[in-house]
Amino acid sequence: MSVTITRRVALMTPFLAMTGLLGSHVLAKDSDKGIAARLKKLEKRSGGRLGVAVLNTATGQLAGNRLDERFAMCSTFKALAVAFTLSRVDRGQEQLDRRIFFKEGDLVTPFKATKPHLADGMTIEQLCEAALIVSDSTAANLLLASFGGPAALTDYLRSLGDPVTRLDRIELDLNIVKPGEIHDTTSPRAMVATLQKIILGDALSPPSRTKLTNWMIASTDAAAQRLRVGLPNGWRIANKPGTWNGISTNDIGVIFPPGRDPIVVAAYLGAAPGSIKDQEAILAEVARIVAEEI
């Protein structure tokens, strides 16, 4: 598993080098109102609660729907957990080659990458890959344990200037968030600001930033069915989805349009009727709106 993942990631490096050379692209039209209006219509069509933030990094314009409302993060938190792990590596507080051993009782679904390593354990780097590329929840829990748990991750987010996003529990409990509860939640506005800092800003060293971005670009399964599927050919996205039992269907990421500056998106869909495919189609439409309006 880790060998396959690493090969896939290695193929992304030239792409990231290219995007680092991109110049500024000025917004061709005043799209913030268009995006907001179209998202509101899309929410009505979904039958659920749709929270979206879209940040055009070329202009600093932010648009969206329910920007400051709270939504359950579900597995989108894994991007933040990996970022914190990499920041600790940058500061000499962690080593990517440190091996973590675990037992069968530690496994929580999905454990596609971790279960084959019950005998030999996995390195911190392998756990980061597994948490992002195949959304392995056991790997995410092991990373949380490596740096002090959910509260430590929340403290890291506060240090980045994020006053909203919080993690209170581990997998799988963190996915269960009832209406009005704030534990294990974020807002679309807060998430795009944090994503910008960890993927495009200086919160991480350039090598760590490249690793994080590559792993998210290489993500599989649900990551390919949401924002990514709604983008035009040639547009790339480093994204991390999150899902819980038909109640929450989410996706966050940084979009890299060819020859233009990145666009940061956070999309959270809650309490929508229909199948998971129906819900994923709503998130794909979010990406189409972004591509058409920016």
Coordinates of C-alpha atoms in Angstrom, one line a residue:
M1 CA 0.0 0.0 0.0
S2 CA 2.6 2.6 1.0
V3 CA 4.8 1.8 -2.0
T4 CA 1.8 2.3 -4.4
I5 CA 0.9 5.5 -2.6
T6 CA 4.4 6.9 -2.8
R7 CA 4.7 6.2 -6.5
R8 CA 1.4 8.0 -7.1
V9 CA 2.6 11.0 -5.1
A10 CA 5.9 11.2 -6.9
L11 CA 4.2 11.7 -10.2
M12 CA 2.6 14.9 -8.8
T13 CA 5.8 16.8 -8.0
P14 CA 6.4 18.4 -11.5
F15 CA 2.8 19.7 -11.4
L16 CA 3.4 21.4 -8.0
A17 CA 6.6 22.9 -9.2
M18 CA 4.7 24.4 -12.2
T19 CA 1.9 25.9 -10.1
G20 CA 4.5 27.6 -7.9
L21 CA 5.5 29.7 -11.0
L22 CA 2.0 30.8 -11.8
G23 CA 1.3 34.5 -12.0
S24 CA -1.6 36.5 -10.7
H25 CA -5.0 36.3 -12.5
V26 CA -7.4 39.1 -12.0
L27 CA -11.1 38.3 -11.7
A28 CA -12.7 38.9 -15.0
K29 CA -16.1 39.8 -13.5
D30 CA -17.7 40.5 -10.1
S31 CA -18.5 36.9 -9.4
D32 CA -19.0 36.9 -5.7
K33 CA -22.7 37.7 -6.0
G34 CA -23.2 35.2 -8.8
I35 CA -21.6 32.5 -6.8
A36 CA -23.7 33.2 -3.7
A37 CA -26.9 33.3 -5.6
R38 CA -26.2 30.1 -7.5
L39 CA -25.2 28.3 -4.2
K40 CA -28.4 29.4 -2.6
K41 CA -30.4 27.9 -5.5
L42 CA -28.2 24.7 -5.3
E43 CA -28.9 24.4 -1.6
K44 CA -32.7 24.6 -2.2
R45 CA -32.3 21.9 -4.9
S46 CA -30.3 19.7 -2.4
G47 CA -33.0 19.7 0.2
G48 CA -30.3 20.0 2.9
R49 CA -28.1 22.6 4.5
L50 CA -25.2 23.6 2.2
G51 CA -22.2 25.6 3.6
V52 CA -19.7 26.7 1.1
A53 CA -16.8 29.2 1.1
V54 CA -14.9 30.0 -2.1
L55 CA -11.7 32.1 -1.9
N56 CA -10.1 33.5 -5.0
T57 CA -6.5 33.9 -4.0
A58 CA -5.8 36.2 -7.0
T59 CA -8.1 38.9 -5.7
G60 CA -8.8 37.9 -2.1
Q61 CA -12.5 37.8 -2.8
L62 CA -14.6 35.5 -0.7
A63 CA -18.0 34.2 -1.6
G64 CA -20.3 31.5 -0.4
N65 CA -23.3 30.3 1.4
R66 CA -23.8 29.9 5.2
L67 CA -20.2 31.1 5.6
D68 CA -20.2 31.3 9.3
E69 CA -22.4 28.4 10.3
R70 CA -20.9 25.3 11.9
F71 CA -20.8 21.9 10.2
A72 CA -19.4 18.5 11.2
M73 CA -15.9 18.1 9.8
C74 CA -16.0 14.4 9.5
S75 CA -12.8 13.2 7.7
T76 CA -11.9 16.7 6.4
F77 CA -10.1 17.1 9.8
K78 CA -7.5 14.6 8.5
A79 CA -5.9 17.3 6.3
L80 CA -5.5 19.4 9.4
A81 CA -4.1 16.6 11.5
V82 CA -1.5 15.8 8.8
A83 CA -0.6 19.5 8.6
F84 CA 0.0 19.6 12.3
T85 CA 2.1 16.5 12.1
L86 CA 4.2 18.0 9.4
S87 CA 4.6 21.3 11.3
R88 CA 6.0 19.2 14.2
V89 CA 8.5 17.6 11.8
D90 CA 9.5 21.1 10.6
R91 CA 10.2 22.1 14.3
G92 CA 12.1 19.0 15.1
Q93 CA 9.4 17.6 17.4
E94 CA 8.6 14.6 15.2
Q95 CA 10.4 12.4 12.6
L96 CA 8.7 11.1 9.5
D97 CA 10.6 7.8 9.8
R98 CA 9.5 7.1 13.4
R99 CA 7.7 3.8 13.5
I100 CA 4.4 3.5 15.3
F101 CA 3.2 0.1 16.4
F102 CA -0.5 -0.7 17.0
K103 CA -2.8 -3.7 17.7
E104 CA -6.0 -5.1 16.2
G105 CA -8.0 -3.4 18.9
D106 CA -6.8 0.0 17.6
L107 CA -8.4 -0.6 14.2
V108 CA -11.5 1.5 13.2
T109 CA -13.0 1.5 9.8
P110 CA -11.8 2.3 7.2
F111 CA -8.5 0.6 7.8
K112 CA -7.4 -0.2 4.3
A113 CA -3.8 0.9 4.7
T114 CA -3.2 0.1 8.4
K115 CA -4.6 -3.4 8.8
P116 CA -1.9 -5.0 6.7
H117 CA 0.7 -3.5 9.0
L118 CA -0.4 -5.0 12.3
A119 CA 2.8 -6.9 12.6
D120 CA 5.4 -4.3 11.5
G121 CA 3.7 -1.0 12.3
M122 CA 3.9 2.1 10.1
T123 CA 6.1 5.2 10.0
I124 CA 4.7 8.7 10.7
E125 CA 5.0 9.4 7.0
Q126 CA 3.1 6.3 6.0
L127 CA 0.3 7.2 8.5
C128 CA 0.1 10.7 6.9
E129 CA -0.2 9.1 3.4
A130 CA -2.8 6.6 4.6
A131 CA -4.9 9.3 6.3
L132 CA -5.1 11.5 3.3
I133 CA -4.9 9.2 0.3
V134 CA -7.3 6.5 1.4
S135 CA -8.8 8.3 4.4
D136 CA -7.7 5.6 6.8
S137 CA -9.3 6.4 10.1
T138 CA -7.0 4.2 12.2
A139 CA -4.0 6.1 10.7
A140 CA -5.7 9.4 11.6
N141 CA -6.3 8.2 15.2
L142 CA -2.6 7.1 15.5
L143 CA -1.5 10.6 14.3
L144 CA -3.8 12.2 16.9
A145 CA -2.3 10.1 19.6
S146 CA 1.2 11.0 18.4
F147 CA 0.8 14.7 19.1
G148 CA -1.5 14.7 22.2
G149 CA -5.0 14.2 20.8
P150 CA -7.8 16.4 19.6
A151 CA -7.2 19.2 22.0
A152 CA -3.6 19.6 20.7
L153 CA -4.9 19.9 17.2
T154 CA -7.3 22.5 18.2
D155 CA -4.5 24.4 19.9
Y156 CA -2.5 24.3 16.7
L157 CA -5.5 25.7 14.7
R158 CA -5.7 28.6 17.2
S159 CA -2.0 29.3 16.6
L160 CA -2.8 29.6 12.9
G161 CA -5.4 32.2 13.7
D162 CA -8.5 29.9 13.3
P163 CA -10.9 30.7 16.2
V164 CA -13.6 28.4 15.0
T165 CA -12.5 25.0 14.0
R166 CA -12.2 22.5 16.8
L167 CA -11.7 18.8 17.3
D168 CA -12.9 17.2 20.5
R169 CA -13.0 13.4 19.8
I170 CA -11.3 10.7 17.7
E171 CA -12.7 8.4 15.0
L172 CA -15.4 7.4 14.8
D173 CA -17.1 9.4 17.5
L174 CA -16.1 12.7 16.0
N175 CA -18.6 12.2 13.1
I176 CA -21.7 12.3 15.3
V177 CA -22.7 15.9 15.7
K178 CA -26.3 16.8 16.5
P179 CA -27.9 20.1 15.4
G180 CA -26.7 22.9 17.6
E181 CA -23.6 21.1 18.9
I182 CA -20.2 22.7 18.3
H183 CA -17.8 19.9 19.0
D184 CA -15.8 18.6 16.1
T185 CA -17.1 21.3 13.8
T186 CA -15.8 24.1 11.5
S187 CA -17.3 26.9 9.4
P188 CA -16.7 27.2 5.7
R189 CA -15.0 30.6 6.2
A190 CA -12.7 29.3 8.9
M191 CA -11.8 26.2 6.9
V192 CA -10.8 28.0 3.7
A193 CA -8.6 30.5 5.7
T194 CA -6.8 27.6 7.4
L195 CA -6.4 25.7 4.1
Q196 CA -4.9 28.7 2.5
K197 CA -2.3 28.9 5.3
I198 CA -1.3 25.3 5.3
I199 CA -1.3 24.6 1.6
L200 CA -0.5 28.0 0.0
G201 CA 1.0 30.0 2.9
D202 CA 4.0 29.7 5.2
A203 CA 2.5 27.7 8.0
L204 CA 4.6 24.8 6.8
S205 CA 8.1 24.5 5.2
P206 CA 8.1 24.2 1.4
P207 CA 8.9 20.5 1.5
S208 CA 6.1 19.8 4.0
R209 CA 3.7 21.9 2.1
T210 CA 4.6 19.9 -1.1
K211 CA 4.0 16.6 0.7
L212 CA 0.6 17.7 2.1
T213 CA -0.5 18.9 -1.3
N214 CA 0.7 15.9 -3.2
W215 CA -1.1 13.5 -0.8
M216 CA -4.3 15.4 -1.2
I217 CA -4.0 15.4 -5.0
A218 CA -3.4 11.7 -4.9
S219 CA -6.5 11.0 -2.7
T220 CA -8.9 8.3 -4.0
D221 CA -12.4 7.0 -3.6
A222 CA -14.8 9.7 -2.5
A223 CA -12.3 12.4 -3.4
A224 CA -12.8 11.7 -7.0
Q225 CA -16.6 11.9 -6.9
R226 CA -17.2 15.4 -5.4
L227 CA -15.5 18.7 -6.1
R228 CA -13.0 17.0 -8.4
V229 CA -15.5 15.6 -10.8
G230 CA -17.1 19.0 -11.4
L231 CA -13.9 20.7 -12.6
P232 CA -13.0 21.2 -16.2
N233 CA -10.4 19.1 -17.9
G234 CA -6.9 20.2 -16.9
W235 CA -7.9 21.7 -13.6
R236 CA -6.4 19.9 -10.6
I237 CA -7.5 19.9 -7.0
A238 CA -5.8 18.9 -3.7
N239 CA -8.9 17.8 -1.7
K240 CA -10.0 15.9 1.3
P241 CA -13.6 14.6 1.6
G242 CA -15.5 13.7 4.7
T243 CA -18.6 11.6 5.1
W244 CA -20.9 10.2 7.7
N245 CA -23.8 7.9 7.2
G246 CA -25.8 10.0 4.7
I247 CA -25.9 12.8 7.2
S248 CA -22.8 14.7 6.2
T249 CA -21.2 14.8 2.8
N250 CA -18.2 17.2 2.6
D251 CA -15.2 18.1 0.5
I252 CA -12.5 20.7 1.0
G253 CA -9.5 21.6 -1.2
V254 CA -7.4 23.9 -3.2
I255 CA -8.1 24.1 -6.9
F256 CA -5.3 24.7 -9.4
P257 CA -6.6 26.1 -12.7
P258 CA -4.1 26.0 -15.5
G259 CA -2.1 29.3 -15.7
R260 CA -4.0 30.9 -12.9
D261 CA -3.8 31.4 -9.2
P262 CA -5.4 28.8 -6.9
I263 CA -8.9 28.8 -5.6
V264 CA -9.6 27.5 -2.1
V265 CA -13.0 25.8 -1.5
A266 CA -14.8 24.3 1.5
A267 CA -18.1 22.6 0.9
Y268 CA -20.2 21.0 3.6
L269 CA -23.6 19.4 2.9
G270 CA -25.7 18.3 5.9
A271 CA -29.1 16.6 6.3
A272 CA -29.7 16.3 2.5
P273 CA -32.2 13.6 1.4
G274 CA -31.3 11.1 -1.4
S275 CA -28.5 8.8 -1.9
I276 CA -24.8 9.4 -1.4
K277 CA -24.5 9.8 -5.2
D278 CA -27.1 12.5 -5.1
Q279 CA -25.3 14.3 -2.4
E280 CA -21.9 14.0 -4.2
A281 CA -23.5 15.4 -7.3
I282 CA -24.4 18.6 -5.3
L283 CA -20.7 19.0 -4.4
A284 CA -19.7 18.4 -8.0
E285 CA -22.1 21.2 -9.0
V286 CA -20.4 23.5 -6.4
A287 CA -17.1 23.0 -8.3
R288 CA -18.8 23.7 -11.7
I289 CA -20.2 27.0 -10.3
V290 CA -16.7 28.0 -9.1
A291 CA -15.2 27.2 -12.4
E292 CA -17.8 29.1 -14.3
E293 CA -17.9 32.1 -12.1
I294 CA -14.1 32.7 -11.5

